[in-house]
């Protein structure tokens, strides 16, 4: 999603974002926490994600481009400043510590990734996006990636699906088994994403 000029001009404050994150940590601050809509899956790790991408995602939920009732409700209550602060806060978390090398994909998965031209946007090892508004994918939960990719193929109602035309074009040619194979591989790659737990919930 392309942010409006006003939203792009807002500078985020990580400290302010930490104070505003109470509505986020009930899901994103609990390791392995699972959502049940539109199917059971782990909520995405957002600590270590780029601020520009987090802002783009929140704006997508706020505008309805990303259709998800819980996130629409949360994002709909946020101002541009709130979004900038929350994005800065989660982007400020140090990346996950990992010394593992990226595993080579199977021949099948390599062909699927090549067909989708995934690295042209999401970068080396799918962890260095060429633009800040694109997400880091490496190490993200496989079941979330699978649900997200299916959402780009279109939803069955007003509360499901994502409206990004580029990702829709990339995702639609794949069947469910192919999406799952890609999601499983991407989840196994070392990356920056992690879940930062909050002291009040420990």
CSV table of C-alpha atoms in Angstrom, one decimal:
chain,number,residue,atom,x,y,z
A,1,UNK,CA,0.0,0.0,0.0
A,2,UNK,CA,1.2,3.5,-0.8
A,3,UNK,CA,1.0,5.8,2.2
A,4,UNK,CA,-0.5,9.2,1.9
A,5,UNK,CA,1.8,12.2,2.0
A,6,UNK,CA,0.6,13.2,5.4
A,7,UNK,CA,1.3,9.7,6.9
A,8,UNK,CA,4.8,9.7,5.3
A,9,UNK,CA,5.7,13.0,6.9
A,10,UNK,CA,4.9,11.8,10.5
A,11,UNK,CA,8.0,10.9,12.5
A,12,UNK,CA,7.7,7.9,14.8
A,13,UNK,CA,8.9,7.8,18.4
A,14,UNK,CA,9.7,4.3,19.7
A,15,UNK,CA,9.3,5.3,23.4
A,16,UNK,CA,5.8,6.7,22.6
A,17,UNK,CA,5.1,3.5,20.6
A,18,UNK,CA,6.0,1.3,23.6
A,19,UNK,CA,3.4,3.2,25.7
A,20,UNK,CA,0.8,2.7,23.0
A,21,UNK,CA,1.4,-1.0,22.4
A,22,UNK,CA,-1.0,-2.3,25.0
A,23,UNK,CA,-3.5,-3.2,22.3
A,24,UNK,CA,-0.8,-5.1,20.4
A,25,UNK,CA,1.0,-7.2,23.0
A,26,UNK,CA,-2.0,-9.3,23.9
A,27,UNK,CA,-1.4,-11.2,20.6
A,28,UNK,CA,2.0,-10.1,19.2
A,29,UNK,CA,3.8,-10.1,22.6
A,30,UNK,CA,3.0,-13.8,23.5
A,31,UNK,CA,5.3,-16.4,21.9
A,32,UNK,CA,3.4,-18.9,19.8
A,33,UNK,CA,0.0,-17.2,20.3
A,34,UNK,CA,-2.6,-18.4,17.9
A,35,UNK,CA,-5.4,-16.6,16.2
A,36,UNK,CA,-8.5,-18.5,15.0
A,37,UNK,CA,-9.6,-16.3,12.1
A,38,UNK,CA,-9.9,-17.0,9.2
A,39,UNK,CA,-8.3,-20.3,10.4
A,40,UNK,CA,-6.0,-21.2,13.3
A,41,UNK,CA,-2.5,-19.9,12.8
A,42,UNK,CA,0.2,-18.2,14.8
A,43,UNK,CA,0.0,-14.4,14.8
A,44,UNK,CA,2.9,-12.9,12.9
A,45,UNK,CA,6.1,-11.8,14.5
A,46,UNK,CA,6.5,-8.1,14.0
A,47,UNK,CA,9.5,-7.2,16.2
A,48,UNK,CA,12.4,-6.6,13.8
A,49,UNK,CA,10.2,-5.8,10.9
A,50,UNK,CA,10.8,-2.5,9.1
A,51,UNK,CA,8.9,0.5,10.3
A,52,UNK,CA,7.7,1.5,6.8
A,53,UNK,CA,6.2,-2.0,6.3
A,54,UNK,CA,4.4,-2.0,9.7
A,55,UNK,CA,3.0,1.4,8.9
A,56,UNK,CA,1.9,0.2,5.4
A,57,UNK,CA,0.2,-2.9,7.0
A,58,UNK,CA,-1.6,-0.9,9.6
A,59,UNK,CA,-2.8,1.6,7.0
A,60,UNK,CA,-4.0,-1.3,4.9
A,61,UNK,CA,-6.1,-2.6,7.8
A,62,UNK,CA,-7.3,0.9,8.6
A,63,UNK,CA,-8.4,1.5,5.0
A,64,UNK,CA,-9.9,-1.9,4.5
A,65,UNK,CA,-7.4,-3.0,1.8
A,66,UNK,CA,-6.5,-5.8,4.3
A,67,UNK,CA,-9.8,-7.3,5.4
A,68,UNK,CA,-9.5,-8.7,8.9
A,69,UNK,CA,-12.1,-7.7,11.6
A,70,UNK,CA,-9.8,-7.7,14.6
A,71,UNK,CA,-7.0,-5.8,12.9
A,72,UNK,CA,-9.5,-3.5,11.2
A,73,UNK,CA,-10.9,-2.6,14.6
A,74,UNK,CA,-7.5,-2.0,16.1
A,75,UNK,CA,-6.1,0.0,13.2
A,76,UNK,CA,-9.3,2.0,12.8
A,77,UNK,CA,-8.7,3.5,16.2
A,78,UNK,CA,-5.2,4.7,15.4
A,79,UNK,CA,-4.1,8.1,14.2
A,80,UNK,CA,-1.2,8.6,11.8
A,81,UNK,CA,1.0,9.5,14.8
A,82,UNK,CA,0.0,6.3,16.6
A,83,UNK,CA,0.9,4.3,13.5
A,84,UNK,CA,4.2,6.0,13.2
A,85,UNK,CA,5.0,5.5,16.9
A,86,UNK,CA,4.0,1.8,16.9
A,87,UNK,CA,6.0,1.2,13.7
A,88,UNK,CA,9.1,2.8,15.1
A,89,UNK,CA,8.8,0.8,18.4
A,90,UNK,CA,8.6,-2.6,16.8
A,91,UNK,CA,11.3,-1.8,14.2
A,92,UNK,CA,13.6,-0.7,17.1
A,93,UNK,CA,13.7,-4.2,18.5
A,94,UNK,CA,17.1,-5.9,17.8
A,95,UNK,CA,16.9,-8.7,15.2
A,96,UNK,CA,16.7,-12.3,16.2
A,97,UNK,CA,20.1,-13.8,17.0
A,98,UNK,CA,20.9,-16.6,14.5
A,99,UNK,CA,24.1,-18.1,13.2
A,100,UNK,CA,22.3,-20.7,11.0
A,101,UNK,CA,23.0,-20.6,7.3
A,102,UNK,CA,20.0,-20.4,5.0
A,103,UNK,CA,19.0,-23.8,3.8
A,104,UNK,CA,18.9,-24.4,0.1
A,105,UNK,CA,15.3,-24.9,-1.1
A,106,UNK,CA,14.2,-28.1,-2.7
A,107,UNK,CA,14.1,-28.2,-6.5
A,108,UNK,CA,10.3,-27.8,-6.4
A,109,UNK,CA,10.4,-24.8,-4.0
A,110,UNK,CA,13.2,-23.2,-5.9
A,111,UNK,CA,11.1,-23.3,-9.0
A,112,UNK,CA,8.1,-21.9,-7.2
A,113,UNK,CA,10.1,-19.0,-5.7
A,114,UNK,CA,11.6,-18.3,-9.1
A,115,UNK,CA,8.1,-18.3,-10.7
A,116,UNK,CA,6.9,-15.8,-8.2
A,117,UNK,CA,10.0,-13.7,-8.5
A,118,UNK,CA,9.9,-13.4,-4.7
A,119,UNK,CA,13.5,-12.2,-4.2
A,120,UNK,CA,13.0,-9.3,-6.6
A,121,UNK,CA,11.0,-7.5,-3.8
A,122,UNK,CA,11.8,-9.3,-0.6
A,123,UNK,CA,15.5,-9.4,-1.2
A,124,UNK,CA,18.4,-11.7,-0.4
A,125,UNK,CA,17.2,-14.8,1.5
A,126,UNK,CA,13.8,-13.1,1.7
A,127,UNK,CA,15.1,-11.0,4.6
A,128,UNK,CA,16.4,-7.8,2.9
A,129,UNK,CA,13.4,-6.1,1.1
A,130,UNK,CA,14.4,-3.8,-1.7
A,131,UNK,CA,11.9,-1.2,-0.4
A,132,UNK,CA,11.0,-0.5,3.2
A,133,UNK,CA,7.3,-0.9,2.6
A,134,UNK,CA,7.8,-4.6,1.7
A,135,UNK,CA,8.0,-7.1,4.6
A,136,UNK,CA,10.9,-9.3,5.7
A,137,UNK,CA,9.7,-12.9,5.3
A,138,UNK,CA,12.5,-15.1,6.5
A,139,UNK,CA,11.7,-17.0,9.7
A,140,UNK,CA,8.1,-15.9,9.8
A,141,UNK,CA,5.6,-18.5,11.1
A,142,UNK,CA,4.8,-20.9,8.3
A,143,UNK,CA,1.1,-21.1,9.1
A,144,UNK,CA,0.8,-17.3,9.1
A,145,UNK,CA,2.6,-17.1,5.7
A,146,UNK,CA,0.3,-19.7,4.3
A,147,UNK,CA,-2.8,-17.8,5.5
A,148,UNK,CA,-1.4,-14.5,4.2
A,149,UNK,CA,-0.6,-15.8,0.8
A,150,UNK,CA,-4.1,-17.3,0.5
A,151,UNK,CA,-5.6,-13.9,1.5
A,152,UNK,CA,-3.9,-12.3,-1.5
A,153,UNK,CA,-5.7,-14.9,-3.7
A,154,UNK,CA,-9.0,-13.2,-2.6
A,155,UNK,CA,-11.4,-13.6,0.3
A,156,UNK,CA,-14.8,-15.2,0.4
A,157,UNK,CA,-16.4,-12.3,2.2
A,158,UNK,CA,-16.1,-8.7,3.4
A,159,UNK,CA,-13.9,-9.8,6.4
A,160,UNK,CA,-11.3,-11.8,4.5
A,161,UNK,CA,-8.7,-11.2,1.8
A,162,UNK,CA,-6.2,-8.5,0.9
A,163,UNK,CA,-6.4,-6.0,-1.9
A,164,UNK,CA,-2.8,-5.6,-3.0
A,165,UNK,CA,-2.9,-6.0,-6.8
A,166,UNK,CA,0.8,-7.0,-7.2
A,167,UNK,CA,0.7,-9.7,-4.5
A,168,UNK,CA,-2.7,-10.9,-5.9
A,169,UNK,CA,-1.1,-11.5,-9.3
A,170,UNK,CA,1.8,-13.3,-7.7
A,171,UNK,CA,-0.2,-15.6,-5.4
A,172,UNK,CA,-3.2,-16.5,-7.6
A,173,UNK,CA,-1.4,-19.0,-9.9
A,174,UNK,CA,-0.4,-21.3,-7.0
A,175,UNK,CA,-2.4,-24.1,-5.5
A,176,UNK,CA,-2.6,-24.7,-1.7
A,177,UNK,CA,0.1,-27.3,-1.7
A,178,UNK,CA,2.5,-25.0,-3.5
A,179,UNK,CA,1.8,-22.1,-1.1
A,180,UNK,CA,2.4,-24.4,1.9
A,181,UNK,CA,5.7,-25.7,0.4
A,182,UNK,CA,6.9,-22.1,0.0
A,183,UNK,CA,5.7,-21.0,3.4
A,184,UNK,CA,7.4,-24.0,5.1
A,185,UNK,CA,10.7,-23.2,3.4
A,186,UNK,CA,10.5,-19.4,4.1
A,187,UNK,CA,9.8,-20.1,7.8
A,188,UNK,CA,12.9,-22.2,8.1
A,189,UNK,CA,15.2,-19.4,6.8
A,190,UNK,CA,17.2,-17.4,9.4
A,191,UNK,CA,15.9,-13.9,9.7
A,192,UNK,CA,15.4,-10.8,11.9
A,193,UNK,CA,11.9,-11.4,13.1
A,194,UNK,CA,11.0,-12.4,16.7
A,195,UNK,CA,8.5,-12.1,19.4
A,196,UNK,CA,9.4,-9.7,22.2
A,197,UNK,CA,7.5,-10.6,25.3
A,198,UNK,CA,6.3,-7.9,27.7
A,199,UNK,CA,7.2,-8.0,31.4
A,200,UNK,CA,3.7,-7.4,32.6
A,201,UNK,CA,2.5,-10.7,30.9
A,202,UNK,CA,5.4,-12.9,32.1
